[in-house]
Amino acid sequence: MNESSPIQTRNRFVQFGSSPAGRAFLALLLMLLVGTLFNADGAFFKIGTHRDALRQASVYGILACGSTLVIITAGIDLAVGSVLALVAVCCSMMAIHWGWSGWLVVPVCLLVGCASGGLAGVVTARLRVQPFIATLALMVLARGAAKYASGGMKVSTAVKNASGGYDYVDVPALFRLVDTRILGGNLSVVTVIFLICLALAWLALSKHSWGRHLYAIGGNEEAARLSGVPVVWAKTLAYVASGMLSAVAGICQAAQEQQGDPEAGVGYELMAIAMVVIGGTSLMGGRGGMGLTLLGVLTIGYLDKILSINAVPEAGRLMLTGIIIVTAVLTQQRKRT
Amino acid sequence: MTAARPIPPSATPPLVRLTGITKRFGPVTVLHNVQLEIAPGEVHVLAGENGAGKSTLIKILAGIHTDFEGRIEYGGREARPRSPLEAGALGVAVIHQELSLIGPMSVADNIFLGRMPTRNGFVCDARQHEEARHWVRQLGLELDVRRPVEHFPIAVQQLIEIAKALSQNARVLVMDEPTSALNATEVETLFGLIRSLKARGCGIVYITHKMEEIGRIADRITVLRDGEWVGTAPAQDLSSARFIQWMVGRELGQQFPRRAPQPGAERLRLENVSVYPEGIAARPAAANISLAVRAGEILGIGGLQGSGASQLLLGLFGAYGRATRGRVLLDGQVMEFTTPRAAINAGLVLLTNDRKATGLVLSLSIIANATLAGLRELTRAGWRNPTAERAAAERTTGQVKLRAASLDLEVGALSGGNQQKVAIAKWLQTRPKVLLLDEPTRGIDVGAKREIYQLMDEWTAQGMAIVLITSEMPELITLSDRIVVMHRGELTATFTRAQATPETILAAAMGHTTASTITKAS
């Protein structure tokens, strides 16, 4: 018994290290270690750095929550970046130009997100179009809608008046609320919003029967269907949730930029997918989780921050990010026995 | 119980001899000091329950597992293949259960995959086609080698795979349950081919769970149990009782413990039910089927591949949506199931014939699988209750005598028999009135089969009605209280248990209508 216990502990450690959670955790630890080594003259040890890293990762993180739900069903959502832009534009128009109250703007924005997601969901789940194609189409469609609604211009606090000049209006209360910090300036509100989204998505995925259905669909859709799982409904809802979370991200994006940019969010869908995959959720569906996505979000978020405090130019940053994503995913691959 | 006896010597020197093979996966020893030899011109059946180590042994022979202890001799010379390619060069080819052909590629491309005849780096199509045609003809097949393999039925694909093996000069062919997807005629073709392969001096290692096949084609039999070599004997010297004893390590008193049925009220009645899986315009898979099952009764449906029995059950279960016509009565009430959920809620459930493809979610835990169909009643407003789920899974997996280290294990890690038990446990949780069982014992070992027979007996005693499809004749005859036979989508005969003989059932399954043919309602 005494002899076997250290072996067991080591086994448990090895086991953790070879589980997706363990590997994602090690990747994050490694990233933080890199941060302490390349700390840019102590900048990495300042609380502001961590606050900013979290703030900058939050919008991606919100999208990644939705992508996790979809990816677990063995689907993919490429439309999140465009839906984000569409919602950012709608949100800015309502809040800035029309001066609507936040109590009205937020529900309408969420509705726009749900409707977009619902469209993708119905086309994939009901009409059985491949998720890649369906959401690719929605990606283009939503981008077009964002440009149409904004007239191709950024919707900002400079509002064109009748005589052709610009009037400057106040930043709406909603935007100021979202783009502020709490806890003595140590935590951004967008980070709080991200954590709330993450918690809700985790509850749905891990504690609700819907979540179990998503795993079952991703693992074996036909077996799930023949076990009475409402496949079409559960899958559609996953895309609706992803659309709604894109809308939340869109509101945050608009608030942070204080404008609705129809060109916003380009490439965000891929960043969100990268975060999900680095966490260890399988693109084949059926395996993964929200906790893993949190680790993935933090890993990429810190990577970005470490590169930026070390003043690595953008070209190098992009290339390094690409290399690190591949490396991380390679270590996440399940070993075949 | 059996001391390691030397293998009875064969007349000719063996093509391949494996001795003292031991294989470990981490701390687990899956093969311990196993031996096997394959003589030219023999069919050597490798038997054993699931998990006995048959597949591992084959993978060592085929160069897939390279890390093992022991000795392999090919034609008297020791060698250790380090890859399937090297094993192929040594003359060993494996026809896996899952075919390794590439569907959209042509027959010729598949046969010469990875070693196509080339000139200056370009494939010589003409030569490849000619040679492919040569090998296909060797098997007595006439087919267009330029067509994609996916256009051919599974049986032909299997033959193409054999042609591929022969073209690689294989002397030893390993066939892993080759008949599991074949119908009776195709099985005959395969057996004919095996005879001609024997005549050429090929040695064949044949893995099967079907007694009947062992009796027909085995020359020698080797049995493995729990990773150990139990014995090797010429087929004619091994009685089936002794064979089963070797497999399970104990005498089976009675293979089928079916009690006398006490049929109650009528549970399920079909009146002129037709099922159209490919649309109403297409030919129905099952046409004008009328039958009835009482509480406490097992109704067996016999038939060969393509009889439409599986589609009939799927259609009943609502798996095809609105593709079912006719009247279905459950406990006297007219029902129309357009989704599996509706059928489950009404108490009609279907155990599908392919647990990996349509029965289980292999990436999820035993608990998740066992509660997948009845999850709703374990939740409150959709919120799951892990404690209740574990309790329900413990109850149902206990009923089916599931043996697993933990209920949190992934189902994919279980043996075939235990996987099937999880699939059954899932349906028990929904408390069904009618169980539709499609090949409930396919690909599982003798011990697990017996346990499933016992469970079926218990369920009927509790008043469940069971509809059973099975391709194993002894199972059909001894378990069923009544038997109906289908042929190409139509009922051709019904029998009581006393009337049924393998010959009459087979005749009906092949389309001969007999005196006991039921009068079809028009």
JSON list of N, CA, C and O in Angstrom, two decimals, chain B residues 101-118:
[
{"chain": "B", "resi": 101, "resn": "LEU", "atom": "N", "xyz": [-11.24, -0.33, -48.28]},
{"chain": "B", "resi": 101, "resn": "LEU", "atom": "CA", "xyz": [-11.27, 0.20, -49.63]},
{"chain": "B", "resi": 101, "resn": "LEU", "atom": "C", "xyz": [-11.68, 1.66, -49.60]},
{"chain": "B", "resi": 101, "resn": "LEU", "atom": "O", "xyz": [-12.34, 2.12, -48.69]},
{"chain": "B", "resi": 102, "resn": "ILE", "atom": "N", "xyz": [-11.29, 2.38, -50.66]},
{"chain": "B", "resi": 102, "resn": "ILE", "atom": "CA", "xyz": [-11.65, 3.80, -50.75]},
{"chain": "B", "resi": 102, "resn": "ILE", "atom": "C", "xyz": [-12.79, 3.92, -51.74]},
{"chain": "B", "resi": 102, "resn": "ILE", "atom": "O", "xyz": [-12.62, 3.71, -52.95]},
{"chain": "B", "resi": 103, "resn": "GLY", "atom": "N", "xyz": [-13.97, 4.21, -51.21]},
{"chain": "B", "resi": 103, "resn": "GLY", "atom": "CA", "xyz": [-15.22, 4.15, -51.96]},
{"chain": "B", "resi": 103, "resn": "GLY", "atom": "C", "xyz": [-15.23, 4.82, -53.32]},
{"chain": "B", "resi": 103, "resn": "GLY", "atom": "O", "xyz": [-15.61, 4.19, -54.31]},
{"chain": "B", "resi": 104, "resn": "PRO", "atom": "N", "xyz": [-14.84, 6.07, -53.42]},
{"chain": "B", "resi": 104, "resn": "PRO", "atom": "CA", "xyz": [-14.99, 6.76, -54.70]},
{"chain": "B", "resi": 104, "resn": "PRO", "atom": "C", "xyz": [-13.92, 6.36, -55.73]},
{"chain": "B", "resi": 104, "resn": "PRO", "atom": "O", "xyz": [-14.05, 6.72, -56.89]},
{"chain": "B", "resi": 105, "resn": "MET", "atom": "N", "xyz": [-12.89, 5.60, -55.31]},
{"chain": "B", "resi": 105, "resn": "MET", "atom": "CA", "xyz": [-11.86, 5.23, -56.28]},
{"chain": "B", "resi": 105, "resn": "MET", "atom": "C", "xyz": [-12.25, 3.93, -57.00]},
{"chain": "B", "resi": 105, "resn": "MET", "atom": "O", "xyz": [-13.00, 3.13, -56.48]},
{"chain": "B", "resi": 106, "resn": "SER", "atom": "N", "xyz": [-11.70, 3.74, -58.19]},
{"chain": "B", "resi": 106, "resn": "SER", "atom": "CA", "xyz": [-12.09, 2.59, -59.00]},
{"chain": "B", "resi": 106, "resn": "SER", "atom": "C", "xyz": [-11.55, 1.29, -58.39]},
{"chain": "B", "resi": 106, "resn": "SER", "atom": "O", "xyz": [-10.67, 1.30, -57.55]},
{"chain": "B", "resi": 107, "resn": "VAL", "atom": "N", "xyz": [-12.11, 0.17, -58.87]},
{"chain": "B", "resi": 107, "resn": "VAL", "atom": "CA", "xyz": [-11.69, -1.14, -58.39]},
{"chain": "B", "resi": 107, "resn": "VAL", "atom": "C", "xyz": [-10.19, -1.31, -58.64]},
{"chain": "B", "resi": 107, "resn": "VAL", "atom": "O", "xyz": [-9.44, -1.72, -57.75]},
{"chain": "B", "resi": 108, "resn": "ALA", "atom": "N", "xyz": [-9.77, -0.96, -59.87]},
{"chain": "B", "resi": 108, "resn": "ALA", "atom": "CA", "xyz": [-8.35, -1.15, -60.21]},
{"chain": "B", "resi": 108, "resn": "ALA", "atom": "C", "xyz": [-7.47, -0.27, -59.32]},
{"chain": "B", "resi": 108, "resn": "ALA", "atom": "O", "xyz": [-6.46, -0.73, -58.80]},
{"chain": "B", "resi": 109, "resn": "ASP", "atom": "N", "xyz": [-7.86, 0.96, -59.12]},
{"chain": "B", "resi": 109, "resn": "ASP", "atom": "CA", "xyz": [-7.07, 1.86, -58.27]},
{"chain": "B", "resi": 109, "resn": "ASP", "atom": "C", "xyz": [-6.96, 1.31, -56.87]},
{"chain": "B", "resi": 109, "resn": "ASP", "atom": "O", "xyz": [-5.92, 1.42, -56.23]},
{"chain": "B", "resi": 110, "resn": "ASN", "atom": "N", "xyz": [-8.05, 0.71, -56.39]},
{"chain": "B", "resi": 110, "resn": "ASN", "atom": "CA", "xyz": [-8.02, 0.18, -55.04]},
{"chain": "B", "resi": 110, "resn": "ASN", "atom": "C", "xyz": [-7.09, -1.03, -54.95]},
{"chain": "B", "resi": 110, "resn": "ASN", "atom": "O", "xyz": [-6.35, -1.17, -53.98]},
{"chain": "B", "resi": 111, "resn": "ILE", "atom": "N", "xyz": [-7.16, -1.89, -55.96]},
{"chain": "B", "resi": 111, "resn": "ILE", "atom": "CA", "xyz": [-6.34, -3.09, -55.90]},
{"chain": "B", "resi": 111, "resn": "ILE", "atom": "C", "xyz": [-4.85, -2.71, -55.90]},
{"chain": "B", "resi": 111, "resn": "ILE", "atom": "O", "xyz": [-4.04, -3.33, -55.22]},
{"chain": "B", "resi": 112, "resn": "PHE", "atom": "N", "xyz": [-4.50, -1.69, -56.66]},
{"chain": "B", "resi": 112, "resn": "PHE", "atom": "CA", "xyz": [-3.09, -1.33, -56.77]},
{"chain": "B", "resi": 112, "resn": "PHE", "atom": "C", "xyz": [-2.74, -0.08, -55.97]},
{"chain": "B", "resi": 112, "resn": "PHE", "atom": "O", "xyz": [-1.75, 0.58, -56.24]},
{"chain": "B", "resi": 113, "resn": "LEU", "atom": "N", "xyz": [-3.55, 0.21, -54.97]},
{"chain": "B", "resi": 113, "resn": "LEU", "atom": "CA", "xyz": [-3.32, 1.41, -54.17]},
{"chain": "B", "resi": 113, "resn": "LEU", "atom": "C", "xyz": [-1.92, 1.40, -53.56]},
{"chain": "B", "resi": 113, "resn": "LEU", "atom": "O", "xyz": [-1.53, 0.45, -52.89]},
{"chain": "B", "resi": 114, "resn": "GLY", "atom": "N", "xyz": [-1.17, 2.45, -53.82]},
{"chain": "B", "resi": 114, "resn": "GLY", "atom": "CA", "xyz": [0.15, 2.57, -53.22]},
{"chain": "B", "resi": 114, "resn": "GLY", "atom": "C", "xyz": [1.23, 1.83, -53.98]},
{"chain": "B", "resi": 114, "resn": "GLY", "atom": "O", "xyz": [2.41, 1.94, -53.65]},
{"chain": "B", "resi": 115, "resn": "ARG", "atom": "N", "xyz": [0.88, 1.05, -55.00]},
{"chain": "B", "resi": 115, "resn": "ARG", "atom": "CA", "xyz": [1.92, 0.33, -55.78]},
{"chain": "B", "resi": 115, "resn": "ARG", "atom": "C", "xyz": [1.45, 0.19, -57.22]},
{"chain": "B", "resi": 115, "resn": "ARG", "atom": "O", "xyz": [1.58, -0.85, -57.85]},
{"chain": "B", "resi": 116, "resn": "MET", "atom": "N", "xyz": [0.86, 1.28, -57.74]},
{"chain": "B", "resi": 116, "resn": "MET", "atom": "CA", "xyz": [0.34, 1.22, -59.10]},
{"chain": "B", "resi": 116, "resn": "MET", "atom": "C", "xyz": [1.49, 1.15, -60.11]},
{"chain": "B", "resi": 116, "resn": "MET", "atom": "O", "xyz": [2.55, 1.73, -59.88]},
{"chain": "B", "resi": 117, "resn": "PRO", "atom": "N", "xyz": [1.27, 0.43, -61.20]},
{"chain": "B", "resi": 117, "resn": "PRO", "atom": "CA", "xyz": [2.32, 0.38, -62.23]},
{"chain": "B", "resi": 117, "resn": "PRO", "atom": "C", "xyz": [2.48, 1.76, -62.85]},
{"chain": "B", "resi": 117, "resn": "PRO", "atom": "O", "xyz": [1.49, 2.39, -63.26]},
{"chain": "B", "resi": 118, "resn": "THR", "atom": "N", "xyz": [3.71, 2.25, -62.89]},
{"chain": "B", "resi": 118, "resn": "THR", "atom": "CA", "xyz": [3.92, 3.61, -63.39]},
{"chain": "B", "resi": 118, "resn": "THR", "atom": "C", "xyz": [4.98, 3.62, -64.49]},
{"chain": "B", "resi": 118, "resn": "THR", "atom": "O", "xyz": [5.79, 2.70, -64.61]}
]
